[in-house]
Amino acid sequence: MDLEQLFSQYKEQSIEGRYITLDKIYPVLEKLNTNHQLEIIGKSVFNYPVYKYQIGTGEIKILLWSQMHGNESTTTKALIDFLNLLNGDSEFAKKLLHAFTFCSIPMLNPDGAKLYTRENANKIDLNRDSQDLSQPESGILRAVFENFKPDFCYNLHDQRTIFGVGCTGKPATLSFLAPAYNEEREVNNSRLKAINLIAGINAVLQPYIPRQIGRFDDSFNINCIGDTFQYLGVPTLLLEAGHFPNDYLREETRKYVFMALVSSFEILNENDIVINRFDEYLSIPQNKVVFYDFLYKNIKINYDGIEIITNFAAQYKEELIENQICFNAYIVQISDLDNYFGHFEYDARGALYQDENNNFPTLNQKANFYLDGNVKFVNGLILK
Ligand SMILES: [Zn+2]
């Protein structure tokens, strides 16, 4: 199967970028609502509807939810691309709909999506609320879980650009975890199913994004939804969409999330998860915080007559300004920064730092500066 071709065929063209809100996805869901697949299953704090889209008649029940964290929209885009595929009337779609029943919640946190925040409107992280169930959105997901009784859960997120695959200097474009179900991080049958499935997805995706797949730390936290569902005996996968070089809008990563979803259902359909692939799973390197968006090396700084050569880093803040996400680069670290990487790296070879403030880099200041008086950097990048 040609995953690239499938993606270009079913990619939802009306949705793109990072700022994905309910009013952007609703028309697509409504278009796909040809046979009462779409249902309102509750309301958010701000009284926005939370939708469920259910399709398929198969025995294996798959529950997927996305944008539990409002500013993590990449998997929502890929999930909708996948719903397009399921509605595409191909032989492959028929096979999937015959084998599976898919219950999806494409935007669990519409308020956070609107505000472009991780948390919901009450500033609660829904992924730390799976025991208290203090928020309406947490209750909605739990009710669907209890009524639908899934065989597999897909917990879909985005991760920040700071994560690399081990210390390889490669960004973690996708990351996976089969969450633990107890403090001892033991592996029981149901967790093993998630582990085997992740190992299978990794094997399919490696040729497309070589060494750009990471594995999350599996320390147990029952307040996290994945850990709770795993604890309740349902194999659960955490999938995190991450950085691909120069793809801050995550349109390239969207494709790999789509491929991961499609290949996972092929694997499940062929019952390819019965072989123990635990070692293969463990061979996926762990995620590490090793990246900044910008890393400037060998910068000469003049602190009141004392010259030093150092490095500094800047990071984009994603700021919602007039209904647009702006990527604004701020200086976040000044030190040797050995063992760190930059998605953009610049070796100044001892050039003198100057700016319009104090002529030395200052934390939380915008990354606008000059080197040796003639190379101008604006918002982190060289102005040409
Ligand atoms: Zn998240």
Coordinates of C-alpha atoms and ligand atoms in Angstrom, one line a residue:
M1 CA 0.0 0.0 0.0
D2 CA 1.3 3.4 -1.0
L3 CA 0.8 5.5 2.2
E4 CA 2.1 8.7 0.6
Q5 CA -0.4 8.4 -2.2
L6 CA -3.3 7.6 0.3
F7 CA -2.4 10.7 2.2
S8 CA -2.4 13.0 -0.9
Q9 CA -5.7 11.5 -1.9
Y10 CA -7.5 11.9 1.4
K11 CA -5.9 15.0 2.9
E12 CA -8.6 17.4 3.9
Q13 CA -7.6 20.5 2.0
S14 CA -9.8 22.9 3.9
I15 CA -7.9 22.5 7.1
E16 CA -4.2 23.6 7.6
G17 CA -1.8 25.2 10.0
R18 CA -1.7 25.1 13.8
Y19 CA -4.8 27.1 14.7
I20 CA -7.5 24.5 14.4
T21 CA -10.8 25.4 16.1
L22 CA -14.2 23.9 16.2
D23 CA -15.6 26.3 13.5
K24 CA -12.9 25.0 11.1
I25 CA -13.5 21.3 11.6
Y26 CA -17.3 21.4 12.0
P27 CA -18.1 21.9 8.3
V28 CA -15.9 18.9 7.4
L29 CA -17.5 16.7 10.1
E30 CA -21.0 17.8 8.8
K31 CA -20.0 16.9 5.3
L32 CA -18.9 13.5 6.5
N33 CA -22.2 13.1 8.4
T34 CA -24.0 11.1 5.7
N35 CA -25.6 8.5 7.9
H36 CA -25.9 9.9 11.5
Q37 CA -22.2 9.2 12.3
L38 CA -21.9 12.6 14.0
E39 CA -23.3 13.2 17.5
I40 CA -23.0 15.8 20.2
I41 CA -21.8 14.0 23.3
G42 CA -21.6 17.0 25.7
K43 CA -20.6 20.6 26.1
S44 CA -17.4 22.3 27.1
V45 CA -17.0 24.9 29.9
F46 CA -17.8 27.6 27.3
N47 CA -20.8 25.6 26.1
Y48 CA -19.3 24.5 22.8
P49 CA -20.4 21.1 21.6
V50 CA -18.0 18.1 21.9
Y51 CA -18.6 15.8 18.9
K52 CA -18.2 12.1 18.4
Y53 CA -17.9 10.7 15.0
Q54 CA -18.5 6.9 14.8
I55 CA -18.2 4.7 11.8
G56 CA -17.8 1.1 10.9
T57 CA -19.5 -2.2 11.9
G58 CA -16.5 -4.3 12.8
E59 CA -15.9 -6.3 15.9
I60 CA -12.7 -4.5 17.0
K61 CA -13.6 -1.3 18.7
I62 CA -11.2 1.7 18.4
L63 CA -11.5 4.8 20.5
L64 CA -9.5 7.8 19.3
W65 CA -9.5 11.3 20.8
S66 CA -7.5 14.4 19.7
Q67 CA -7.0 17.9 21.0
M68 CA -7.5 17.1 24.6
H69 CA -4.8 19.8 24.8
G70 CA -6.3 22.7 22.9
N71 CA -3.1 23.9 21.2
E72 CA -2.2 20.4 19.9
S73 CA -3.9 20.3 16.6
T74 CA -1.8 18.1 14.3
T75 CA -3.4 14.9 15.2
T76 CA -6.9 16.4 14.7
K77 CA -5.9 17.2 11.1
A78 CA -4.6 13.7 10.5
L79 CA -7.6 12.1 12.2
I80 CA -9.9 14.1 9.8
D81 CA -7.8 12.9 6.9
F82 CA -8.3 9.4 8.1
L83 CA -12.1 9.9 8.4
N84 CA -12.0 11.1 4.8
L85 CA -10.3 7.8 3.9
L86 CA -12.9 5.8 5.7
N87 CA -15.6 7.7 3.7
G88 CA -13.8 7.2 0.4
D89 CA -15.6 4.1 -0.7
S90 CA -12.3 2.3 -1.6
E91 CA -11.8 -1.5 -1.1
F92 CA -9.4 -0.6 1.7
A93 CA -11.9 1.6 3.5
K94 CA -14.5 -1.2 3.2
K95 CA -12.1 -3.7 4.6
L96 CA -11.4 -1.4 7.6
L97 CA -15.1 -0.6 8.2
H98 CA -15.8 -4.3 8.1
A99 CA -13.1 -5.1 10.6
F100 CA -13.4 -2.1 13.0
T101 CA -15.8 0.2 14.6
F102 CA -14.1 3.6 15.0
C103 CA -15.3 6.0 17.6
S104 CA -13.5 9.3 17.4
I105 CA -13.6 12.6 19.3
P106 CA -11.7 14.9 17.0
M107 CA -11.7 17.8 19.5
L108 CA -12.1 17.0 23.1
N109 CA -11.2 20.5 24.3
P110 CA -12.8 23.1 21.9
D111 CA -12.3 25.9 24.4
G112 CA -8.6 25.3 24.7
A113 CA -8.5 25.1 20.9
K114 CA -10.1 28.5 20.6
L115 CA -7.9 30.0 23.3
Y116 CA -4.8 28.1 21.9
T117 CA -4.0 26.8 25.3
R118 CA -3.0 23.4 26.5
E119 CA -5.6 23.6 29.3
N120 CA -9.4 23.9 29.1
A121 CA -11.3 27.1 29.9
N122 CA -10.9 26.5 33.6
K123 CA -7.1 26.3 33.2
I124 CA -7.2 22.6 34.0
D125 CA -4.9 20.2 32.2
L126 CA -7.4 17.5 31.2
N127 CA -4.6 15.0 31.0
R128 CA -4.2 15.3 34.8
D129 CA -7.9 15.0 35.5
S130 CA -8.6 11.4 34.8
Q131 CA -9.2 10.5 38.5
D132 CA -10.9 13.7 39.7
L133 CA -13.0 14.1 36.5
S134 CA -13.5 17.7 37.7
Q135 CA -14.1 19.1 34.2
P136 CA -17.0 18.5 31.8
E137 CA -14.6 17.4 29.0
S138 CA -13.0 14.7 31.3
G139 CA -16.5 13.4 32.1
I140 CA -17.4 13.3 28.4
L141 CA -14.4 11.2 27.5
R142 CA -14.9 8.8 30.4
A143 CA -18.6 8.3 29.5
V144 CA -17.7 7.4 25.9
F145 CA -15.0 5.0 27.2
E146 CA -17.5 3.3 29.5
N147 CA -20.4 3.1 26.9
F148 CA -18.3 2.2 23.9
K149 CA -16.0 -0.3 25.7
P150 CA -13.1 0.0 23.3
D151 CA -10.6 -2.7 22.5
F152 CA -7.9 -0.1 21.8
C153 CA -7.5 3.5 22.8
Y154 CA -5.5 6.1 20.8
N155 CA -4.5 9.2 22.9
L156 CA -3.5 11.8 20.3
H157 CA -1.3 14.7 21.1
D158 CA 1.4 17.2 19.9
Q159 CA 4.8 17.6 21.6
R160 CA 7.0 20.7 21.6
T161 CA 10.0 21.2 19.3
I162 CA 12.4 20.7 22.2
F163 CA 12.3 16.9 21.9
G164 CA 15.0 14.9 20.1
V165 CA 15.4 11.2 19.6
G166 CA 17.9 10.3 22.2
C167 CA 21.1 12.3 21.6
T168 CA 21.2 11.6 17.9
G169 CA 20.5 15.3 16.9
K170 CA 17.4 14.2 15.1
P171 CA 14.1 15.7 16.1
A172 CA 11.3 13.5 17.4
T173 CA 8.9 13.8 14.6
L174 CA 6.7 11.2 16.1
S175 CA 6.8 9.8 19.6
F176 CA 4.9 6.8 21.1
L177 CA 4.3 5.3 24.5
A178 CA 2.4 2.3 25.8
P179 CA 1.7 3.9 29.2
A180 CA 2.3 2.0 32.3
Y181 CA -0.6 0.6 34.4
N182 CA 1.2 0.5 37.7
E183 CA 4.1 2.1 39.6
E184 CA 6.3 -1.0 38.8
R185 CA 5.8 -0.4 35.1
E186 CA 5.1 -4.0 34.6
V187 CA 4.0 -5.4 31.3
N188 CA 0.7 -7.3 31.3
N189 CA -1.2 -8.7 28.3
S190 CA -3.1 -5.6 27.5
R191 CA 0.0 -3.3 27.8
L192 CA 1.9 -5.8 25.6
K193 CA -0.7 -5.4 22.9
A194 CA 0.0 -1.7 22.8
I195 CA 3.7 -2.3 22.9
N196 CA 3.5 -4.7 20.0
L197 CA 1.4 -2.4 18.0
I198 CA 3.8 0.5 18.5
A199 CA 6.8 -1.7 17.5
G200 CA 4.8 -2.5 14.3
I201 CA 4.0 1.1 13.5
N202 CA 7.7 2.0 14.1
A203 CA 8.8 -0.6 11.6
V204 CA 6.5 0.8 8.9
L205 CA 7.3 4.4 9.5
Q206 CA 11.2 4.2 9.9
P207 CA 11.8 4.3 6.1
Y208 CA 9.8 7.5 5.9
I209 CA 11.3 9.3 8.9
P210 CA 14.5 7.4 9.7
R211 CA 15.6 7.8 13.3
Q212 CA 12.9 10.4 13.9
I213 CA 10.7 8.3 16.1
G214 CA 11.1 8.5 19.9
R215 CA 9.6 6.7 22.9
F216 CA 8.3 8.5 25.9
D217 CA 9.3 7.9 29.4
D218 CA 6.8 5.4 31.0
S219 CA 6.7 6.7 34.6
F220 CA 3.2 6.0 36.0
N221 CA 0.8 8.7 36.7
I222 CA -2.8 7.6 37.3
N223 CA -4.0 11.1 36.7
C224 CA -3.0 10.9 33.1
I225 CA -5.7 9.5 30.9
G226 CA -3.6 6.9 29.1
D227 CA -2.3 5.5 32.3
T228 CA -5.9 5.3 33.6
F229 CA -7.2 3.5 30.6
Q230 CA -4.3 1.1 30.6
Y231 CA -5.0 0.5 34.3
L232 CA -8.6 -0.2 33.4
G233 CA -7.3 -3.0 31.1
V234 CA -7.6 -1.4 27.6
P235 CA -4.5 -1.4 25.5
T236 CA -3.7 2.3 25.0
L237 CA -1.3 4.1 22.8
L238 CA 0.0 7.6 23.2
L239 CA 0.9 9.2 19.9
E240 CA 2.7 12.6 19.9
A241 CA 3.1 14.6 16.8
G242 CA 6.4 16.5 16.9
H243 CA 8.8 18.6 14.8
F244 CA 9.9 17.9 11.3
P245 CA 12.6 20.2 9.9
N246 CA 11.2 23.6 8.8
D247 CA 7.7 22.4 9.3
Y248 CA 6.4 24.6 12.1
L249 CA 2.9 24.4 10.7
R250 CA 3.1 20.6 11.0
E251 CA 1.7 19.8 7.7
E252 CA 4.5 17.3 7.0
T253 CA 4.1 15.7 10.5
R254 CA 0.4 15.5 9.8
K255 CA 1.2 13.1 7.0
Y256 CA 3.2 10.8 9.3
V257 CA 0.5 10.8 11.9
F258 CA -2.0 9.7 9.1
M259 CA 0.5 7.0 8.0
A260 CA 0.8 5.8 11.6
L261 CA -2.9 5.6 12.0
V262 CA -3.4 3.7 8.7
S263 CA -0.6 1.3 9.3
S264 CA -1.7 0.6 12.8
F265 CA -5.1 -0.6 11.6
E266 CA -3.5 -2.7 8.9
I267 CA -1.4 -4.3 11.6
L268 CA -4.4 -4.9 13.9
N269 CA -6.5 -6.2 11.0
E270 CA -3.8 -8.8 10.2
N271 CA -3.5 -9.6 13.8
D272 CA 0.2 -8.9 13.7
I273 CA 0.4 -8.0 17.4
V274 CA 0.6 -11.6 18.7
I275 CA 4.4 -11.8 18.4
N276 CA 6.2 -10.4 21.4
R277 CA 8.0 -7.2 20.1
F278 CA 9.0 -5.8 23.5
D279 CA 12.7 -5.7 22.7
E280 CA 11.9 -4.0 19.4
Y281 CA 9.8 -1.4 21.3
L282 CA 12.6 -0.8 23.8
S283 CA 15.0 -0.3 20.9
I284 CA 13.1 2.9 20.0
P285 CA 15.3 5.6 21.6
Q286 CA 13.8 7.6 24.4
N287 CA 12.8 11.2 23.8
K288 CA 15.2 13.8 25.3
V289 CA 14.9 17.5 25.8
V290 CA 17.9 18.5 23.6
F291 CA 16.6 21.0 21.1
Y292 CA 16.0 24.7 20.8
D293 CA 14.4 26.4 17.8
F294 CA 17.6 28.6 17.5
L295 CA 21.1 28.0 18.7
Y296 CA 23.8 30.6 18.2
K297 CA 27.3 29.5 18.8
N298 CA 30.6 31.3 19.4
I299 CA 29.1 34.7 19.9
K300 CA 31.3 37.5 21.3
I301 CA 29.6 39.5 24.0
N302 CA 31.1 42.6 25.5
Y303 CA 29.9 42.9 29.2
D304 CA 31.2 46.4 30.2
G305 CA 34.6 46.0 28.6
I306 CA 34.9 42.3 29.4
E307 CA 34.7 40.2 26.3
I308 CA 33.6 36.5 26.4
I309 CA 32.7 34.0 23.8
T310 CA 29.5 32.1 24.5
N311 CA 26.4 30.5 23.0
F312 CA 22.8 31.3 23.4
A313 CA 19.5 29.9 22.4
A314 CA 16.1 31.2 21.4
Q315 CA 12.7 29.6 21.2
Y316 CA 9.5 30.4 19.5
K317 CA 6.5 31.3 21.6
E318 CA 3.3 30.5 19.7
E319 CA 1.2 33.6 20.4
L320 CA -2.4 34.0 19.4
I321 CA -2.7 37.5 18.0
E322 CA -5.8 38.7 16.1
N323 CA -7.0 35.1 15.4
Q324 CA -3.5 34.1 14.0
I325 CA -0.8 32.0 15.6
C326 CA 2.4 34.1 15.5
F327 CA 5.8 32.4 16.0
N328 CA 7.8 34.9 18.0
A329 CA 11.4 34.1 18.9
Y330 CA 12.7 35.0 22.4
I331 CA 16.1 34.4 23.9
V332 CA 15.7 31.7 26.5
Q333 CA 19.1 30.5 27.5
I334 CA 22.7 31.9 27.6
S335 CA 25.4 29.4 28.4
D336 CA 27.7 26.8 26.9
L337 CA 24.8 24.6 25.8
D338 CA 27.0 21.6 25.0
N339 CA 24.9 18.6 24.0
Y340 CA 22.1 20.8 22.7
F341 CA 21.0 21.2 19.1
G342 CA 19.1 23.9 17.3
H343 CA 16.6 23.4 14.5
F344 CA 18.4 26.5 13.2
E345 CA 22.1 26.7 14.1
Y346 CA 24.4 29.6 13.4
D347 CA 28.1 29.6 14.1
A348 CA 29.1 33.3 14.6
R349 CA 32.9 32.4 14.8
G350 CA 33.5 35.1 17.4
A351 CA 31.4 37.9 15.8
L352 CA 30.4 40.6 18.2
Y353 CA 26.8 40.7 19.5
Q354 CA 24.9 44.0 19.4
D355 CA 21.3 44.9 19.8
E356 CA 19.1 47.9 20.3
N357 CA 19.0 47.4 24.1
N358 CA 22.1 46.6 26.1
N359 CA 24.3 45.0 23.5
F360 CA 24.2 41.7 25.3
P361 CA 21.6 38.9 25.0
T362 CA 19.0 39.0 27.8
L363 CA 16.5 36.3 28.7
N364 CA 13.0 36.8 27.5
Q365 CA 14.1 39.5 25.0
K366 CA 13.0 39.1 21.4
A367 CA 15.7 37.5 19.2
N368 CA 16.5 40.7 17.2
F369 CA 20.2 41.5 17.0
Y370 CA 23.3 42.2 14.9
L371 CA 26.5 40.3 14.6
D372 CA 29.7 42.3 13.8
G373 CA 27.4 45.2 12.9
N374 CA 26.4 43.9 9.5
V375 CA 24.5 40.6 9.8
K376 CA 21.0 41.4 11.0
F377 CA 18.8 38.8 12.8
V378 CA 15.1 39.5 13.0
N379 CA 12.8 37.1 14.9
G380 CA 15.7 34.6 15.2
L381 CA 16.5 34.5 11.5
I382 CA 19.0 36.3 9.3
L383 CA 17.4 39.1 7.5
K384 CA 18.5 38.9 3.9
Ligands
ZN1 ZN -0.8 16.9 24.9

